[in-house]
Short mmCIF file of C-alpha atoms in Angstrom, two decimals:
data_model
loop_
_atom_site.label_atom_id
_atom_site.label_comp_id
_atom_site.label_asym_id
_atom_site.label_seq_id
_atom_site.Cartn_x
_atom_site.Cartn_y
_atom_site.Cartn_z
CA UNK A 1364 -0.03 -0.02 0.06
CA UNK A 1365 1.43 3.43 -0.98
CA UNK A 1366 0.30 6.99 -0.55
CA UNK A 1367 -0.74 7.11 -4.17
CA UNK A 1368 -3.21 4.14 -3.94
CA UNK A 1369 -7.01 4.48 -3.44
CA UNK A 1370 -8.74 1.74 -1.31
CA UNK A 1371 -11.93 0.77 -2.98
CA UNK A 1372 -14.27 -1.13 -0.69
CA UNK A 1373 -17.29 -2.07 -2.87
CA UNK A 1374 -16.83 -5.68 -3.52
CA UNK A 1375 -16.35 -7.36 -6.78
CA UNK A 1376 -19.47 -5.79 -8.21
CA UNK A 1377 -19.77 -4.47 -11.67
CA UNK A 1378 -19.79 -0.61 -10.29
CA UNK A 1379 -16.49 -1.35 -8.33
CA UNK A 1380 -14.84 -2.94 -11.22
CA UNK A 1381 -15.90 0.11 -13.56
CA UNK A 1382 -14.72 2.54 -10.87
CA UNK A 1383 -11.16 0.99 -10.70
CA UNK A 1384 -10.89 0.94 -14.58
CA UNK A 1385 -11.99 4.74 -14.88
CA UNK A 1386 -9.30 5.48 -12.22
CA UNK A 1387 -6.71 3.31 -13.60
CA UNK A 1388 -7.24 4.83 -17.03
CA UNK A 1389 -6.68 8.31 -15.35
CA UNK A 1390 -3.41 7.15 -13.92
CA UNK A 1391 -4.76 6.62 -10.31
CA UNK A 1392 -3.68 3.34 -8.75
CA UNK A 1393 -6.39 1.47 -6.94
CA UNK A 1394 -6.61 -1.55 -4.43
CA UNK A 1395 -10.15 -3.10 -4.65
CA UNK A 1396 -11.01 -5.25 -1.72
CA UNK A 1397 -14.05 -6.92 -0.11
CA UNK A 1398 -12.40 -7.50 3.32
CA UNK A 1399 -13.24 -4.59 5.44
CA UNK A 1400 -10.77 -5.46 8.03
CA UNK A 1401 -7.83 -5.13 5.29
CA UNK A 1402 -9.05 -2.00 4.43
CA UNK A 1403 -9.02 -0.75 8.08
CA UNK A 1404 -5.70 -1.99 8.67
CA UNK A 1405 -4.39 -0.15 5.65
CA UNK A 1406 -5.50 3.38 6.69
CA UNK A 1407 -2.27 4.55 7.74
CA UNK A 1408 -0.50 4.08 4.51
CA UNK A 1409 -3.25 4.44 1.80
CA UNK A 1410 -3.89 7.68 -0.04
CA UNK A 1411 -7.61 7.70 0.21
CA UNK A 1412 -10.54 5.49 1.09
CA UNK A 1413 -13.61 5.10 -1.33
CA UNK A 1414 -16.41 2.93 0.20
CA UNK A 1415 -19.76 1.90 -1.40
CA UNK A 1416 -22.66 2.79 0.81
CA UNK A 1417 -24.12 -0.60 0.75
CA UNK A 1418 -20.80 -1.96 2.71
CA UNK A 1419 -21.55 0.48 5.58
CA UNK A 1420 -23.69 -1.27 8.22
CA UNK A 1421 -24.02 -1.63 11.79
CA UNK A 1422 -20.93 -3.82 12.31
CA UNK A 1423 -18.55 -1.87 9.98
CA UNK A 1424 -19.07 1.65 11.13
CA UNK A 1425 -17.81 1.21 14.46
CA UNK A 1426 -14.67 -0.64 12.83
CA UNK A 1427 -14.07 2.30 10.58
CA UNK A 1428 -14.41 4.83 13.08
CA UNK A 1429 -11.94 2.99 15.36
CA UNK A 1430 -9.42 2.52 12.39
CA UNK A 1431 -9.72 6.25 11.47
CA UNK A 1432 -9.59 7.54 15.07
CA UNK A 1433 -6.32 5.66 15.73
CA UNK A 1434 -4.45 7.83 13.22
CA UNK A 1435 -1.78 9.66 14.13
CA UNK A 1436 -2.05 13.54 14.72
CA UNK A 1437 -0.68 14.43 11.14
CA UNK A 1438 -3.12 11.93 9.41
CA UNK A 1439 -6.70 12.60 8.29
CA UNK A 1440 -7.29 9.83 5.52
CA UNK A 1441 -9.61 11.34 2.80
CA UNK A 1442 -12.87 9.33 2.95
CA UNK A 1443 -15.17 9.24 -0.23
CA UNK A 1444 -18.53 7.48 -0.06
CA UNK A 1445 -20.69 6.28 -3.14
CA UNK A 1446 -24.30 6.72 -2.55
CA UNK A 1447 -27.06 4.72 -4.00
CA UNK A 1448 -28.98 6.37 -6.81
CA UNK A 1449 -32.23 7.68 -5.97
CA UNK A 1450 -33.92 9.58 -3.06
CA UNK A 1451 -32.36 9.67 0.31
CA UNK A 1452 -33.86 6.84 2.73
CA UNK A 1453 -33.83 6.97 6.51
CA UNK A 1454 -31.27 4.37 6.83
CA UNK A 1455 -28.92 6.17 4.29
CA UNK A 1456 -29.19 9.32 6.53
CA UNK A 1457 -28.37 7.49 9.51
CA UNK A 1458 -25.17 5.94 7.87
CA UNK A 1459 -24.12 9.41 6.65
CA UNK A 1460 -24.60 11.03 9.97
CA UNK A 1461 -22.60 8.06 11.61
CA UNK A 1462 -19.71 9.04 9.44
CA UNK A 1463 -19.63 12.67 10.48
CA UNK A 1464 -17.48 12.05 13.87
CA UNK A 1465 -14.68 10.65 11.55
CA UNK A 1466 -14.33 13.85 9.65
CA UNK A 1467 -16.08 15.29 6.72
CA UNK A 1468 -16.58 12.52 4.04
CA UNK A 1469 -17.03 13.24 0.38
CA UNK A 1470 -20.50 11.79 -0.75
CA UNK A 1471 -20.67 10.92 -4.52
CA UNK A 1472 -24.06 9.93 -5.86
CA UNK A 1473 -24.47 7.23 -8.30
CA UNK A 1474 -24.56 7.00 -11.24
CA UNK A 1475 -21.16 8.59 -10.98
CA UNK A 1476 -20.03 11.17 -13.38
CA UNK A 1477 -16.51 10.64 -14.33
CA UNK A 1478 -15.33 14.42 -14.16
CA UNK A 1479 -16.79 14.62 -10.54
CA UNK A 1480 -15.19 11.37 -9.52
CA UNK A 1481 -11.70 12.32 -10.87
CA UNK A 1482 -12.00 15.76 -9.39
CA UNK A 1483 -12.84 14.29 -5.90
CA UNK A 1484 -10.21 11.59 -5.92
CA UNK A 1485 -7.51 13.99 -7.17
CA UNK A 1486 -8.26 16.44 -4.53
CA UNK A 1487 -8.39 13.71 -1.84
CA UNK A 1488 -5.00 12.42 -2.93
CA UNK A 1489 -3.41 15.91 -3.24
CA UNK A 1490 -4.70 16.51 0.42
CA UNK A 1491 -3.16 13.31 1.52
CA UNK A 1492 0.23 14.14 -0.10
CA UNK A 1493 0.41 17.42 2.10
CA UNK A 1494 -0.34 15.24 5.01
CA UNK A 1495 2.54 12.97 4.27
CA UNK A 1496 4.77 15.98 3.79
CA UNK A 1497 3.68 17.28 7.22
CA UNK A 1498 4.55 13.69 8.60
CA UNK A 1499 8.13 14.06 6.91
CA UNK A 1500 8.62 17.56 8.39
CA UNK A 1501 7.44 16.46 11.87
CA UNK A 1502 9.50 13.52 11.84
CA UNK A 1503 12.55 15.62 10.69
CA UNK A 1504 11.81 18.21 13.38
CA UNK A 1505 11.49 15.39 16.06
CA UNK A 1506 14.95 14.05 14.76
CA UNK A 1507 16.44 17.37 15.03
CA UNK A 1508 14.96 18.03 18.58
CA UNK A 1509 16.21 14.69 19.77
CA UNK A 1510 19.70 15.40 18.50
CA UNK A 1511 19.61 18.66 20.14
CA UNK A 1512 18.43 17.28 23.28
CA UNK A 1513 21.24 14.36 23.10
CA UNK A 1514 23.84 17.08 22.29
CA UNK A 1515 22.59 19.06 25.28
CA UNK A 1516 22.69 16.03 27.48
CA UNK A 1517 26.29 15.24 26.12
CA UNK A 1518 27.37 18.77 26.89
CA UNK A 1519 25.74 18.66 30.40
CA UNK A 1520 27.28 15.29 31.10
CA UNK A 1521 30.85 16.46 29.99
CA UNK A 1522 30.50 19.61 32.05
CA UNK A 1523 29.82 17.54 34.93
CA UNK A 1524 32.34 14.88 34.29
CA UNK A 1525 35.09 17.78 34.05
CA UNK A 1526 33.62 19.63 37.12
CA UNK A 1527 34.19 22.77 35.04
CA UNK A 1528 31.59 25.60 34.92
CA UNK A 1529 30.97 26.76 31.47
CA UNK A 1530 29.98 30.50 31.13
CA UNK A 1531 28.96 32.88 28.32
CA UNK A 1532 29.47 36.75 28.57
CA UNK A 1533 27.61 38.95 26.43
CA UNK A 1534 29.97 41.70 26.38
CA UNK A 1535 27.56 44.36 24.62
CA UNK A 1536 24.76 43.75 27.20
CA UNK A 1537 27.08 42.62 30.22
CA UNK A 1538 24.77 39.60 30.74
CA UNK A 1539 26.75 36.50 32.15
CA UNK A 1540 25.29 33.12 32.20
CA UNK A 1541 26.99 30.24 34.12
CA UNK A 1542 26.35 26.73 34.02
CA UNK A 1543 25.09 24.61 37.04
CA UNK A 1544 28.70 23.34 37.74
CA UNK A 1545 29.42 26.78 39.49
CA UNK A 1546 27.31 25.79 42.28
CA UNK A 1547 30.02 22.93 43.00
CA UNK A 1548 32.77 25.42 43.10
CA UNK A 1549 31.14 28.35 44.92
CA UNK A 1550 28.15 26.85 46.44
CA UNK A 1551 26.18 29.62 44.84
CA UNK A 1552 23.42 29.12 42.21
CA UNK A 1553 24.05 30.55 38.73
CA UNK A 1554 21.22 33.21 39.01
CA UNK A 1555 23.46 34.90 41.50
CA UNK A 1556 26.03 35.98 38.85
CA UNK A 1557 23.73 37.63 36.28
CA UNK A 1558 26.20 40.26 35.35
CA UNK A 1559 29.97 40.30 35.09
CA UNK A 1560 30.22 42.78 37.86
CA UNK A 1561 28.41 40.40 40.22
CA UNK A 1562 31.09 37.98 39.46
CA UNK A 1563 33.87 40.29 40.00
CA UNK A 1564 32.47 40.84 43.61
CA UNK A 1565 33.32 37.24 44.08
CA UNK A 1566 36.96 37.50 43.44
CA UNK A 1567 39.35 37.68 46.27
CA UNK A 1568 40.10 41.35 46.99
CA UNK A 1569 43.71 40.61 46.33
CA UNK A 1570 43.08 39.27 42.86
CA UNK A 1571 40.20 41.41 41.59
CA UNK A 1572 42.17 44.31 39.94
CA UNK A 1573 44.84 41.97 38.44
CA UNK A 1574 42.00 39.76 36.93
CA UNK A 1575 39.72 42.49 35.54
CA UNK A 1576 43.04 44.34 34.02
CA UNK A 1577 43.99 41.20 32.36
CA UNK A 1578 40.45 40.54 30.90
CA UNK A 1579 40.34 44.23 29.66
CA UNK A 1580 43.61 43.66 27.93
CA UNK A 1581 42.44 40.57 26.20
CA UNK A 1582 39.25 42.62 24.89
CA UNK A 1583 41.52 45.40 23.80
CA UNK A 1584 44.09 43.13 22.04
CA UNK A 1585 43.53 41.36 18.86
CA UNK A 1586 43.90 37.78 20.31
CA UNK A 1587 40.96 35.34 20.88
CA UNK A 1588 41.88 33.63 24.17
CA UNK A 1589 42.19 34.92 27.86
CA UNK A 1590 43.36 32.75 30.96
CA UNK A 1591 44.10 33.64 34.56
CA UNK A 1592 44.16 31.97 37.72
CA UNK A 1593 42.63 33.57 41.09
CA UNK A 1594 40.60 33.02 44.22
CA UNK A 1595 36.98 33.17 44.61
CA UNK A 1596 34.71 33.29 47.58
CA UNK A 1597 32.61 30.23 48.43
CA UNK A 1598 29.46 29.72 50.45
CA UNK A 1599 31.43 28.27 53.31
CA UNK A 1600 33.38 31.72 53.89
CA UNK A 1601 36.55 30.59 52.44
CA UNK A 1602 38.27 30.80 48.97
CA UNK A 1603 38.59 28.33 46.17
CA UNK A 1604 41.30 28.74 43.70
CA UNK A 1605 40.08 28.51 40.24
CA UNK A 1606 41.63 28.56 36.62
CA UNK A 1607 39.44 30.55 34.19
CA UNK A 1608 39.85 30.44 30.53
CA UNK A 1609 37.77 32.43 27.97
CA UNK A 1610 37.48 32.51 24.10
CA UNK A 1611 36.49 35.79 22.21
CA UNK A 1612 33.85 36.05 19.50
CA UNK A 1613 34.57 39.15 17.37
CA UNK A 1614 32.54 40.87 14.62
CA UNK A 1615 33.83 41.39 11.24
CA UNK A 1616 35.66 44.51 12.50
CA UNK A 1617 37.27 42.75 15.13
CA UNK A 1618 35.00 44.18 18.10
CA UNK A 1619 34.54 41.68 20.99
CA UNK A 1620 30.62 40.66 21.28
CA UNK A 1621 30.89 37.65 23.49
CA UNK A 1622 33.44 35.67 25.51
CA UNK A 1623 32.75 32.05 26.21
CA UNK A 1624 34.77 29.99 28.65
CA UNK A 1625 35.21 27.49 31.55
CA UNK A 1626 36.14 27.72 35.01
CA UNK A 1627 37.82 24.82 36.69
CA UNK A 1628 38.27 24.46 40.57
CA UNK A 1629 42.14 23.79 40.97
CA UNK A 1630 42.06 23.95 44.84
CA UNK A 1631 43.28 20.55 45.29
CA UNK A 1632 45.96 21.16 42.51
CA UNK A 1633 47.05 24.19 44.40
CA UNK A 1634 47.27 22.56 47.65
CA UNK A 1635 49.30 19.72 46.05
CA UNK A 1636 51.63 22.08 44.62
CA UNK A 1637 52.10 23.75 47.99
CA UNK A 1638 52.64 20.31 49.55
CA UNK A 1639 55.04 19.28 46.83
CA UNK A 1640 57.13 22.55 47.69
CA UNK A 1641 56.87 21.88 51.30
CA UNK A 1642 58.02 18.22 50.76
CA UNK A 1643 60.78 19.42 48.54
CA UNK A 1644 62.18 21.90 51.20
CA UNK A 1645 61.78 19.25 53.79
CA UNK A 1646 63.64 16.62 51.46
CA UNK A 1647 66.25 19.38 50.91
CA UNK A 1648 66.60 19.77 54.82
CA UNK A 1649 66.85 16.10 55.60
CA UNK A 1650 69.44 15.53 52.65
CA UNK A 1651 71.62 18.31 54.14
CA UNK A 1652 71.26 17.08 57.59
CA UNK A 1653 71.87 13.45 56.63
CA UNK A 1654 74.92 14.48 54.52
CA UNK A 1655 76.10 16.36 57.43
CA UNK A 1656 75.67 13.20 59.72
CA UNK A 1657 77.49 11.07 57.29
CA UNK A 1658 80.28 13.53 56.99
CA UNK A 1659 80.70 13.71 60.75
CA UNK A 1660 80.64 9.76 61.14
CA UNK A 1661 83.29 9.62 58.32
CA UNK A 1662 85.45 12.02 59.62
CA UNK A 1663 85.28 10.89 63.44
CA UNK A 1664 85.45 7.13 62.37
CA UNK A 1665 88.54 7.68 60.06
CA UNK A 1666 90.23 9.48 62.93
CA UNK A 1667 90.10 6.54 65.35
CA UNK A 1668 90.33 3.82 62.84
CA UNK A 1669 93.40 1.58 62.89
CA UNK A 1670 93.56 0.96 59.14
CA UNK A 1671 91.24 0.89 56.13
CA UNK A 1672 89.59 -2.21 56.83
CA UNK A 1673 88.61 -1.05 60.46
CA UNK A 1674 87.20 2.17 58.92
CA UNK A 1675 85.37 0.26 56.44
CA UNK A 1676 83.64 -1.99 58.80
CA UNK A 1677 82.60 0.66 61.21
CA UNK A 1678 81.59 3.34 58.60
CA UNK A 1679 79.47 0.78 56.71
CA UNK A 1680 77.85 -0.53 59.67
CA UNK A 1681 77.02 2.95 60.81
CA UNK A 1682 75.45 3.74 57.37
CA UNK A 1683 73.46 0.60 57.48
CA UNK A 1684 72.00 1.74 60.81
CA UNK A 1685 70.95 5.07 59.25
CA UNK A 1686 69.53 3.24 56.26
CA UNK A 1687 67.43 1.00 58.48
CA UNK A 1688 65.92 3.80 60.55
CA UNK A 1689 65.23 5.81 57.40
CA UNK A 1690 63.39 2.61 55.85
CA UNK A 1691 61.44 2.65 59.17
CA UNK A 1692 60.46 6.27 59.07
CA UNK A 1693 59.63 6.06 55.31
CA UNK A 1694 56.93 3.41 56.20
CA UNK A 1695 55.36 6.04 58.64
CA UNK A 1696 55.51 8.74 56.09
CA UNK A 1697 58.26 10.36 58.14
CA UNK A 1698 55.88 11.26 60.88
CA UNK A 1699 56.67 9.38 64.07
CA UNK A 1700 58.00 5.91 64.90
CA UNK A 1701 58.27 4.00 68.43
CA UNK A 1702 61.39 3.41 70.57
CA UNK A 1703 60.64 -0.30 70.34
CA UNK A 1704 60.49 -0.23 66.62
CA UNK A 1705 63.87 1.68 66.37
CA UNK A 1706 65.75 -0.52 68.86
CA UNK A 1707 64.47 -3.71 66.90
CA UNK A 1708 65.44 -2.29 63.53
CA UNK A 1709 68.85 -1.31 64.87
CA UNK A 1710 69.34 -4.55 66.35
CA UNK A 1711 68.09 -6.64 63.61
CA UNK A 1712 71.57 -7.79 62.53
CA UNK A 1713 71.96 -9.34 66.10
CA UNK A 1714 68.76 -10.99 65.80
CA UNK A 1715 66.34 -8.64 67.50
CA UNK A 1716 63.96 -8.91 64.47
CA UNK A 1717 63.46 -12.57 65.21
CA UNK A 1718 62.56 -14.69 68.32
CA UNK A 1719 65.91 -14.30 69.99
CA UNK A 1720 66.80 -15.66 73.42
CA UNK A 1721 69.84 -13.32 73.34
CA UNK A 1722 68.22 -9.91 73.16
CA UNK A 1723 65.25 -9.23 75.14
CA UNK A 1724 63.51 -5.63 74.66
CA UNK A 1725 60.76 -4.43 76.72
CA UNK A 1726 59.18 -1.15 77.70
CA UNK A 1727 56.07 1.12 77.36
CA UNK A 1728 54.87 2.49 74.09
CA UNK A 1729 57.14 5.55 73.46
CA UNK A 1730 56.73 7.79 70.19
CA UNK A 1731 59.71 9.40 68.52
CA UNK A 1732 60.21 12.19 66.07
CA UNK A 1733 62.50 11.41 63.04
CA UNK A 1734 65.33 13.31 64.36
CA UNK A 1735 65.17 11.49 67.79
CA UNK A 1736 64.70 8.07 66.03
CA UNK A 1737 67.95 8.60 64.10
CA UNK A 1738 69.86 9.55 67.16
CA UNK A 1739 68.56 6.31 68.93
CA UNK A 1740 69.23 4.29 66.03
CA UNK A 1741 72.91 5.34 66.08
CA UNK A 1742 72.92 4.55 69.76
CA UNK A 1743 71.79 1.27 69.72
CA UNK A 1744 73.82 0.33 66.91
CA UNK A 1745 76.90 1.24 68.49
CA UNK A 1746 75.88 -0.70 71.80
CA UNK A 1747 74.92 -3.80 69.73
CA UNK A 1748 78.22 -3.54 67.65
CA UNK A 1749 80.51 -3.47 70.85
CA UNK A 1750 78.32 -6.17 72.31
CA UNK A 1751 79.10 -8.41 69.33
CA UNK A 1752 82.63 -7.79 69.35
CA UNK A 1753 83.47 -7.77 72.89
CA UNK A 1754 80.43 -8.49 74.97
CA UNK A 1755 77.32 -10.59 75.34
CA UNK A 1756 76.71 -11.18 71.79
CA UNK A 1757 80.07 -12.54 70.95
CA UNK A 1758 79.20 -15.93 72.72
CA UNK A 1759 76.08 -17.80 72.21
CA UNK A 1760 74.99 -17.98 75.80
CA UNK A 1761 75.35 -14.21 76.32
CA UNK A 1762 72.05 -12.15 76.90
CA UNK A 1763 71.22 -8.43 76.45
CA UNK A 1764 68.36 -6.97 78.22
CA UNK A 1765 67.22 -3.46 76.93
CA UNK A 1766 64.27 -2.15 78.95
CA UNK A 1767 62.95 1.67 79.57
CA UNK A 1768 60.58 3.31 81.78
CA UNK A 1769 58.79 6.83 81.67
CA UNK A 1770 58.90 8.71 84.81
CA UNK A 1771 56.02 10.94 85.58
CA UNK A 1772 56.47 14.60 85.32
CA UNK A 1773 55.45 15.68 88.85
CA UNK A 1774 54.92 19.39 87.78
CA UNK A 1775 58.03 19.35 85.56
CA UNK A 1776 59.12 17.87 82.29
CA UNK A 1777 58.95 14.05 82.33
CA UNK A 1778 62.05 11.54 82.13
CA UNK A 1779 62.65 8.19 80.44
CA UNK A 1780 65.38 6.01 81.68
CA UNK A 1781 66.82 3.32 79.41
CA UNK A 1782 68.83 0.61 80.83
CA UNK A 1783 71.37 -1.62 78.72
CA UNK A 1784 72.50 -4.60 80.65
CA UNK A 1785 74.69 -7.49 79.18
CA UNK A 1786 75.29 -10.77 81.00
CA UNK A 1787 76.55 -14.12 80.26
CA UNK A 1788 79.61 -12.64 78.09
CA UNK A 1789 83.22 -12.61 78.45
CA UNK A 1790 84.55 -11.03 81.55
CA UNK A 1791 84.39 -7.11 81.04
CA UNK A 1792 87.24 -4.70 81.67
CA UNK A 1793 87.48 -1.11 80.83
CA UNK A 1794 89.10 -0.48 77.45
CA UNK A 1795 92.61 0.63 77.12
CA UNK A 1796 91.79 2.97 74.31
CA UNK A 1797 88.48 4.87 73.88
CA UNK A 1798 86.99 4.40 70.44
CA UNK A 1799 84.74 6.49 68.37
CA UNK A 1800 81.89 4.32 69.24
CA UNK A 1801 81.95 4.97 72.88
CA UNK A 1802 82.36 8.71 71.90
CA UNK A 1803 79.44 8.58 69.51
CA UNK A 1804 77.18 7.09 72.35
CA UNK A 1805 78.06 9.71 74.83
CA UNK A 1806 77.86 12.56 72.24
CA UNK A 1807 74.70 11.15 70.93
CA UNK A 1808 73.02 11.32 74.31
CA UNK A 1809 74.40 14.41 75.44
CA UNK A 1810 74.22 16.79 72.32
CA UNK A 1811 71.30 15.20 70.18
CA UNK A 1812 68.94 13.86 73.15
CA UNK A 1813 69.99 16.41 75.68
CA UNK A 1814 70.43 13.62 78.25
CA UNK A 1815 73.01 11.86 80.71
CA UNK A 1816 74.80 8.61 80.02
CA UNK A 1817 76.51 6.35 82.73
CA UNK A 1818 78.56 3.41 81.55
CA UNK A 1819 79.66 0.70 83.91
CA UNK A 1820 82.20 -1.96 83.05
CA UNK A 1821 81.23 -4.76 85.56
CA UNK A 1822 82.94 -7.73 85.12
CA UNK A 1823 79.83 -9.60 84.93
CA UNK A 1824 78.75 -7.80 82.16
CA UNK A 1825 78.76 -4.24 80.59
CA UNK A 1826 75.85 -1.79 81.83
CA UNK A 1827 74.56 1.49 80.13
CA UNK A 1828 72.06 3.67 81.75
CA UNK A 1829 70.65 6.75 80.00
CA UNK A 1830 68.27 9.49 81.33
CA UNK A 1831 66.61 11.88 78.98
CA UNK A 1832 63.85 14.54 79.16
CA UNK A 1833 60.54 13.06 77.80
CA UNK A 1834 58.82 13.60 75.45
CA UNK A 1835 61.84 14.71 73.38
CA UNK A 1836 61.43 18.02 71.33
CA UNK A 1837 60.62 17.70 67.71
#
C-alpha cells in the first residue's frame, strides 16, 4: 500500500470494477477489496478510502470509526462514500450521520459522473500528499529535537564530568550566564551571577584588580583567548582557587561581542603544589642533615680507625644503621615511630627482629620524632656492635636486656630511663683506648638527646644507663 493508492471497498461488483478501471485510465492506482478488516488495517499508508454505501452497516461503521480514530495527529485519511442512486432513505441518512465524527466524508451520488469522480479523488490524494509532507516535516523536526536534546545532555554530562563551570558573557549587554557546575565550586546558584560585575565581587580582593585588568587587556588586544588563575569566595566563607579560560567571539571589524569560557576548580592542585614545595624543602633539609651526619661519621671514624679495613667495617655498619631507620621512617611517612621499633630495627643484624633468646627488649609504647629516631638508631647500633665484638653477643649464651620506663612529670618535664644490661658474656674490663663508638654514644646522648649517660664495665657484664627529658622535642 502506498500513499498514491486508493482503497476501493465495494466488493467485486460491476460498479466497483468499472470505478477501478476509470481511475486506472486516469493514472490513479487502486486497491479493490471485499475485506473490510484489510481496508481498516491499511488506513495509515493509503492515499484515500472509497467505500460503497452498501458496505456500511452496524458492524462495519464502528470498525471504520476505530481505524480512522487511531490515526496519528498528522493523518486525516480522505474518505469518499458512493451513495446509492435515488432519493435519500432514513437508513441512508443514519449511515451518513454516523460517518460525521470521522471527519467530513465526500459524498458521491451514483450514477457517478467521471469528471466529478476524478476531481474528488485527485483532491483527496493531493490533500493526502500534503499530510505525508507534514509527517516528514514533523519527523525531521523530532529528529533534530532529539539530536539537540542529546547534544545538550552530552554537553551537560561532559561539564559535570570535568567539574568545570561553563560560562558565556555577552560583552555588549553585560549579561553573564553560568552553567550549573558553578554551584559545585562556589556553593552559589548561577542566577547569583547575572552580570559580570556580580562575578567580580566574588573574586578575592587581592586578585580582583589584576583579573579585571587582564581580561580588559584581552578584549582590547587582537587575540582570541584569555586565561588567569585567581581565588573566588565560597558559601562556606573561604576561597577556592580557580583556573578561568575564555575565548572571544568578534565581529567582522574585530570588535569583541562575546566571551565563552570554562572555570575549573584547581584548589586541590594548588594544595598539592604547595604540599610538593613543602616536601621538596623538607627533603632538601633532610638531605643536608643526613649528609652532615655522614660527613661527621666519616671524619670521626677515620680519625679513630687503625686502618682502612677497620674504617670500612665501622663506617659501613653506621651507614646501614642510618639506612634502616630511614626505611622505618619512610613506612610511617616520616611522621613518628616508636622506641621499640627503632631498637629492633637497629639490632636486627644481631637477631632482634626474630625470636631471639639473646636480646630481650621491653618498655612502654614511646613515640619518637624522625630526628630522635635517627639518634637512637645510631646509639643502639653502637651498643649492639660493641656487644657483638666484645660483649654478650660474642658468645652464644650471652644475653642483652634492653628496657625503659617513663617517669611521671610531677609538675616538671617528664623523664625516660633506658637501661642496657649485658650478662653471660666474657669478663668485662675498661677499654685501654676509648674508641669512636664510645664517643658517639656519649655525644649522641648529651648533644642530640640532651640527656645523661652512665656506663659501667662490671666484670659480670657491661651496663649503660641513659636518662633523657621526655617527650623529646621535635
